[in-house]
mmCIF file of C-alpha atoms in Angstrom:
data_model
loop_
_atom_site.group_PDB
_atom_site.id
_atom_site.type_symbol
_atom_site.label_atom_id
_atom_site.label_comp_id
_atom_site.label_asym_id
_atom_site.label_seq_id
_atom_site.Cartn_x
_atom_site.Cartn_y
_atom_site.Cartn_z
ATOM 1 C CA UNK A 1 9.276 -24.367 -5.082
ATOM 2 C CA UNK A 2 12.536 -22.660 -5.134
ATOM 3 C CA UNK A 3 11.060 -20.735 -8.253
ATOM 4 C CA UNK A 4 8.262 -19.497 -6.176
ATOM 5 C CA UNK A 5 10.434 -18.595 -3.768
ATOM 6 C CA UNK A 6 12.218 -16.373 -6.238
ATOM 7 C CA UNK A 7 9.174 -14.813 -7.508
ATOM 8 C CA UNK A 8 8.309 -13.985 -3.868
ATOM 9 C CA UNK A 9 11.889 -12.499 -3.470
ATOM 10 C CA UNK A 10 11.644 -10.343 -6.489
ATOM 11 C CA UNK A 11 8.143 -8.674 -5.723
ATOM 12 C CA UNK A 12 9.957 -7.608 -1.871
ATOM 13 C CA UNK A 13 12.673 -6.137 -4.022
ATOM 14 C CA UNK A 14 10.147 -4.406 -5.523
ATOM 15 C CA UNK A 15 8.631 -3.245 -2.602
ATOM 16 C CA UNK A 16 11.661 -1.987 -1.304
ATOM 17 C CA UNK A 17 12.575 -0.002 -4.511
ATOM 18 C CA UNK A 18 9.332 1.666 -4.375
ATOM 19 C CA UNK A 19 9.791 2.435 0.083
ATOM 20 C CA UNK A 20 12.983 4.120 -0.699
ATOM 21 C CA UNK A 21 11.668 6.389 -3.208
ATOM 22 C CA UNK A 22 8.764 6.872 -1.129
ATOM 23 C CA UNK A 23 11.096 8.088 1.937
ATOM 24 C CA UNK A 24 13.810 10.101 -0.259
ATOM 25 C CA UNK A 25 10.640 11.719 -2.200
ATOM 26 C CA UNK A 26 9.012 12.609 1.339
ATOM 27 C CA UNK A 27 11.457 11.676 4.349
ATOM 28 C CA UNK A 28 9.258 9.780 6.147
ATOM 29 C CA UNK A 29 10.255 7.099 7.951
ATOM 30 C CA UNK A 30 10.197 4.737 11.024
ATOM 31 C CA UNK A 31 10.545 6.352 14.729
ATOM 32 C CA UNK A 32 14.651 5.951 15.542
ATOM 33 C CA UNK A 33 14.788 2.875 17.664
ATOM 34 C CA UNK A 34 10.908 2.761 17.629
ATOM 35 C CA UNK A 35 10.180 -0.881 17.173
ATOM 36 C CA UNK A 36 6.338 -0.739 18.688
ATOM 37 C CA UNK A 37 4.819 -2.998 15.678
ATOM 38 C CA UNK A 38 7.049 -5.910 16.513
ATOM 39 C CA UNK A 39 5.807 -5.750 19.992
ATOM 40 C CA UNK A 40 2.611 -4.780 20.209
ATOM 41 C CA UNK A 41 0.683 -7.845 18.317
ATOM 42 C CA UNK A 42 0.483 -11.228 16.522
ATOM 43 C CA UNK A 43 0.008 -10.464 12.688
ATOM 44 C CA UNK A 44 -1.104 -12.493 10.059
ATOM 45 C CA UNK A 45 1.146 -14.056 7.666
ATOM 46 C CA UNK A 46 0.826 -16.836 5.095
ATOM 47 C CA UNK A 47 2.898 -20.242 4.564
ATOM 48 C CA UNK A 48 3.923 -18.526 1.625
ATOM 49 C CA UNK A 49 5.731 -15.836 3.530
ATOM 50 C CA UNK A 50 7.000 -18.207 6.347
ATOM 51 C CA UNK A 51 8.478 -20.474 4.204
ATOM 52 C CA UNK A 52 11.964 -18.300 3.967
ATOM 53 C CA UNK A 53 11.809 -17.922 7.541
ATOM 54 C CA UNK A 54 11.302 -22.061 8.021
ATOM 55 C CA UNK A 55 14.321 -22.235 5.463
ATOM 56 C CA UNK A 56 16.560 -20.070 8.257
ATOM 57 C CA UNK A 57 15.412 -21.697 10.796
ATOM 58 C CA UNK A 58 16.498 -25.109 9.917
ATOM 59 C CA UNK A 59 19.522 -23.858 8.804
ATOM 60 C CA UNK A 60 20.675 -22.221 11.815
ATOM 61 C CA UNK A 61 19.569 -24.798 14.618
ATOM 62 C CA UNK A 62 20.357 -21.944 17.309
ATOM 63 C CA UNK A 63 18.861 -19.580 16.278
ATOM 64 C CA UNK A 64 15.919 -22.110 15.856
ATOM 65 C CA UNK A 65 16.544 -23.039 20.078
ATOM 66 C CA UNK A 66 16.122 -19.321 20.905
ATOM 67 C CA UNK A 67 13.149 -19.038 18.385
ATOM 68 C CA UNK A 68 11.031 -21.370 20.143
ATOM 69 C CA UNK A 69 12.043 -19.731 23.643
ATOM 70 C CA UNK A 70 11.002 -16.484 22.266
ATOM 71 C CA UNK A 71 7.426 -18.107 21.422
ATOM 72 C CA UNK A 72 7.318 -19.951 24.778
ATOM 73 C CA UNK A 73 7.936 -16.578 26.564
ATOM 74 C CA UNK A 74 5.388 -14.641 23.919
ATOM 75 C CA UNK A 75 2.474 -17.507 24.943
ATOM 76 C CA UNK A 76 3.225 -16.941 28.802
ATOM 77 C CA UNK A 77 4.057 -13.152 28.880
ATOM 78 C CA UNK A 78 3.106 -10.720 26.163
ATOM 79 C CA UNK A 79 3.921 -10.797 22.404
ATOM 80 C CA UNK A 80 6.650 -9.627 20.811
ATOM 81 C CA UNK A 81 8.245 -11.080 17.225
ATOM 82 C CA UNK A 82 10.102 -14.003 18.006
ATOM 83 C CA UNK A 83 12.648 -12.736 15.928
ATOM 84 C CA UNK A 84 12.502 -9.625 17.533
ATOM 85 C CA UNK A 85 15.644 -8.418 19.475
ATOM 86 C CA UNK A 86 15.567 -4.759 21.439
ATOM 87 C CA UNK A 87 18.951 -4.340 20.380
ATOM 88 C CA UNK A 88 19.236 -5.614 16.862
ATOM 89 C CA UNK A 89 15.492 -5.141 16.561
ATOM 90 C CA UNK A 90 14.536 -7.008 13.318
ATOM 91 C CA UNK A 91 17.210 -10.232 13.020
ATOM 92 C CA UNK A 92 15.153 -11.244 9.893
ATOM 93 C CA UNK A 93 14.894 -8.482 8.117
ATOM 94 C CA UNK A 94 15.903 -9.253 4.561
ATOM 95 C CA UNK A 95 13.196 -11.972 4.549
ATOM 96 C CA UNK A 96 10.924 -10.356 6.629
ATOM 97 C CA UNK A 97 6.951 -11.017 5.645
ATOM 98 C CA UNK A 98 5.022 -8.939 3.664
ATOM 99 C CA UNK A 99 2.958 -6.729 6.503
ATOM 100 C CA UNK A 100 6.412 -6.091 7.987
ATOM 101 C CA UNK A 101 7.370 -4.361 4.650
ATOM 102 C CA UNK A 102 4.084 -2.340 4.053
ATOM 103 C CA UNK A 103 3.519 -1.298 7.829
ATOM 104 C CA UNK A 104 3.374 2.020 7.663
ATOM 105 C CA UNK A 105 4.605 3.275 3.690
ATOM 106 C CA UNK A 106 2.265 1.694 1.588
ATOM 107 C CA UNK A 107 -1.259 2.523 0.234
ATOM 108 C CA UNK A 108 -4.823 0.743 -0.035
ATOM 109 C CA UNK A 109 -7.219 0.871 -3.243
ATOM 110 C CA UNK A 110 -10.613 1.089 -2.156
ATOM 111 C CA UNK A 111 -13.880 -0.651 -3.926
ATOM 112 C CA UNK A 112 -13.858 3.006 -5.860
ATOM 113 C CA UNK A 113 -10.217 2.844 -7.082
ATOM 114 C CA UNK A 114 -9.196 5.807 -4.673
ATOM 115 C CA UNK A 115 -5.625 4.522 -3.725
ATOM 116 C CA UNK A 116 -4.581 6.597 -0.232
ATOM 117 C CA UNK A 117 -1.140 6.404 1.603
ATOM 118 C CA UNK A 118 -1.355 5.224 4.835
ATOM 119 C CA UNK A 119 0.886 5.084 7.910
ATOM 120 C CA UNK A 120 1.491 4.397 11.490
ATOM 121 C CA UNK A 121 0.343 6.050 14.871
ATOM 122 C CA UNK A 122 3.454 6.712 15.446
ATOM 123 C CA UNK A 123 4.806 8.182 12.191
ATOM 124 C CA UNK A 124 1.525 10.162 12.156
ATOM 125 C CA UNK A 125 1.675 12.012 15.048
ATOM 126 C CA UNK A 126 6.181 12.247 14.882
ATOM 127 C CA UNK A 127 5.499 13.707 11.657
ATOM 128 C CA UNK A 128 2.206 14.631 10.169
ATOM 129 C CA UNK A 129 3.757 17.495 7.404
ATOM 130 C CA UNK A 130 5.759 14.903 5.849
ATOM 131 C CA UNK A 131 2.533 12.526 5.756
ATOM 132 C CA UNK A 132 0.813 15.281 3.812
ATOM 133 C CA UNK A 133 3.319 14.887 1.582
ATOM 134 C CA UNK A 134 3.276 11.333 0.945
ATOM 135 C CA UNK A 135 -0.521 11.531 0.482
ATOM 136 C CA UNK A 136 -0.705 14.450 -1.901
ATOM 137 C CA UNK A 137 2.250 12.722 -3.896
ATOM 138 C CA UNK A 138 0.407 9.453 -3.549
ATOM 139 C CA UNK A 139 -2.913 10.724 -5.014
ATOM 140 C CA UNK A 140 -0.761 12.632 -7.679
ATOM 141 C CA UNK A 141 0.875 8.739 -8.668
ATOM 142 C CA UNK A 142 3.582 8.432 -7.130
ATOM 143 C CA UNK A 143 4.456 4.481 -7.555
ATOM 144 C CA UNK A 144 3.868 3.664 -3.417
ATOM 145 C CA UNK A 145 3.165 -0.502 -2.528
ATOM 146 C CA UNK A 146 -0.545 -0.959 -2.705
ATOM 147 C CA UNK A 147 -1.073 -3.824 -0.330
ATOM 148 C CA UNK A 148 -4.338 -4.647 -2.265
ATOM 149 C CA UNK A 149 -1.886 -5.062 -5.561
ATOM 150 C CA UNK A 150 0.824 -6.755 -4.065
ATOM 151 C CA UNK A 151 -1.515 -9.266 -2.553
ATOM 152 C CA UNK A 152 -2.843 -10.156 -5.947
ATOM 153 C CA UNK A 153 0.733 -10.609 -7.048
ATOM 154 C CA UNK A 154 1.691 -13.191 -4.096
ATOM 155 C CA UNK A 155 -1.789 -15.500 -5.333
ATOM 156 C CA UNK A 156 -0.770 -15.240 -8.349
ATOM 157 C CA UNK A 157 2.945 -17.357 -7.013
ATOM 158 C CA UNK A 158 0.653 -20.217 -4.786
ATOM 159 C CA UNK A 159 -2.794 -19.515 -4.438
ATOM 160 C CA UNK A 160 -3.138 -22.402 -1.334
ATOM 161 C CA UNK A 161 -0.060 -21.205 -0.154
ATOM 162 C CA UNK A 162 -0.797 -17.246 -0.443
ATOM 163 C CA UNK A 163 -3.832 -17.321 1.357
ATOM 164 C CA UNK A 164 -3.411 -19.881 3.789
ATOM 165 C CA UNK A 165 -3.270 -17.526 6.455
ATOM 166 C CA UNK A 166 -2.908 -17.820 10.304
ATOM 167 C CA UNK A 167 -0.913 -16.202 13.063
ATOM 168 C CA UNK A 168 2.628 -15.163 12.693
ATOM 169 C CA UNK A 169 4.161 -17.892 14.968
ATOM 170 C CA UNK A 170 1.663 -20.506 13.493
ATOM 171 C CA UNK A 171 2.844 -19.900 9.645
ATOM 172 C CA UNK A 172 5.987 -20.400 10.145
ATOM 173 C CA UNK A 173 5.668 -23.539 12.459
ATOM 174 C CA UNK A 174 3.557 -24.920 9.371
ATOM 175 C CA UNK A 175 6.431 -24.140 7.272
ATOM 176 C CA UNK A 176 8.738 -25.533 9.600
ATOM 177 C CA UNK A 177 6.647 -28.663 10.098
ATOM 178 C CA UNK A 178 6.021 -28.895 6.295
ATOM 179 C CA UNK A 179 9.126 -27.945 4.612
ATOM 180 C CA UNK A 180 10.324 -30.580 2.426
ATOM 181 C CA UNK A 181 6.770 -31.308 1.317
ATOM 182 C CA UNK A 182 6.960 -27.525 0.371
ATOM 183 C CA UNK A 183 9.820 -27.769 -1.112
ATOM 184 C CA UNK A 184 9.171 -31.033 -2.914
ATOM 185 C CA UNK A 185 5.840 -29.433 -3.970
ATOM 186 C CA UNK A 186 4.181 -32.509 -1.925
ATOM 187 C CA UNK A 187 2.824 -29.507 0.524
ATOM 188 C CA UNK A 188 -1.152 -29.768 0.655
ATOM 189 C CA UNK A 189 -2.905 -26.801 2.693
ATOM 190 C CA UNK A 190 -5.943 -28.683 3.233
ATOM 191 C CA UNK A 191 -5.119 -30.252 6.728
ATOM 192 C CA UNK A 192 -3.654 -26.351 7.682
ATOM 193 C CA UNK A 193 -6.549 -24.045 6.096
ATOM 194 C CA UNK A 194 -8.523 -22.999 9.163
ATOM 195 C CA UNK A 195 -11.838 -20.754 8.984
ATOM 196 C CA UNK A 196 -9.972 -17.550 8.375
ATOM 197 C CA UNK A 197 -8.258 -18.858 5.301
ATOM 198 C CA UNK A 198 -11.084 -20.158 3.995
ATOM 199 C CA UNK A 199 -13.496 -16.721 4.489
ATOM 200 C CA UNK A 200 -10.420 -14.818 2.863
ATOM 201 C CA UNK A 201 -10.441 -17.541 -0.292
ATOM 202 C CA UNK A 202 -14.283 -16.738 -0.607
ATOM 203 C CA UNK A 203 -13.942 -12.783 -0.557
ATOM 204 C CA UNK A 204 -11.158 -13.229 -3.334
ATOM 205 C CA UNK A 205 -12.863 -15.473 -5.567
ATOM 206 C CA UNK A 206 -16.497 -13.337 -5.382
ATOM 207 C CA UNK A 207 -14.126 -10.206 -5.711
ATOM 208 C CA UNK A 208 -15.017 -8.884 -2.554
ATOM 209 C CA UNK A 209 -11.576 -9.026 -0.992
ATOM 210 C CA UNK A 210 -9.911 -5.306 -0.255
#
């Protein structure tokens, strides 16, 4: 498992590679002290993905106590990441999931191979010259994420894993629940897969997933 985990590392150092040329070639970039994605829904995330997170989490048994307050308070209030902090903002960052690293500078490839940059809201309307920009360049080839792509690449780690998908706080409980049958390779997503999973493992395997 720990090799999968470095495969997963070194395709969000790729990512990362190819957001800071996108935002030197064009300038855009998040809001200043913006954080409205981490609070405004639950994404989806895989195992995969949470698995990191689980790994910090048992290592740091605080920051594990306040984790599960922040969930408690997201299932009785309103979401927000749990590892969210309006200070700080992301706490997690270097092994932040993958839609936290696409959100708003990376591209989609439709069923016609048209690949088009796409953003945020919030970057949209802050700064819609410099999103010309990043779509002309992206058209053009400039070497943006395509989420499509990159998705491909993450199966390609852990299938089961990869698409077992469910909401943010639920991956990484799995992964917390689960993680030395993970990491022993024990780790069987069969008992975790719900209906969502499934559907996406369909659309992938009849090539119908975009």
């Amino acid at each position: 498992m720990d090799e999968k985990i470095g495969k997963l590392t070194a395709i969000y150092e790729t990512i990362e590679q190819q957001v800071d040329q996108l935002q030197k070639k064009t300038c855009v970039s998040c809001i200043a002290n913006c954080g409205a994605c981490c609070k405004r829904f639950e994404p989806y995330i895989s195992v995969l993905e949470a698995v990191p997170l689980a790994k910090y989490l048992r290592d740091n048994p605080q920051k594990h106590e306040l984790y599960k307050k922040n969930v408690k308070r997201n299932k009785e209030k309103w979401y927000a990441c749990p590892f969210y902090d309006d200070e700080k903002h992301c706490t997690v960052y270097p092994i932040r999931p993958l839609i936290c690293r696409l959100f708003g500078f990376s591209a989609n490839r439709d069923r016609y191979n048209k690949v088009t940059f796409s953003t945020c809201s919030k970057i949209e309307q802050e700064m819609p010259e410099k999103v010309k920009v990043a779509r002309a360049l992206t058209r053009r080839g400039l070497d943006v994420p395509i989420y499509q792509d990159i998705a491909q690449q993450i199966q390609e780690i852990d299938f089961d894993m990869a698409t077992d998908y469910h909401p943010f706080s639920r991956s990484v409980q799995i992964a917390v629940d689960n993680y030395d049958s993970i990491m022993s390779g024990e780790f069987n997503t069969t008992k975790t897969s719900g209906n969502f999973s499934e559907l996406l493992r369909r659309k992938i395997r009849t090539g119908d997933f975009l």
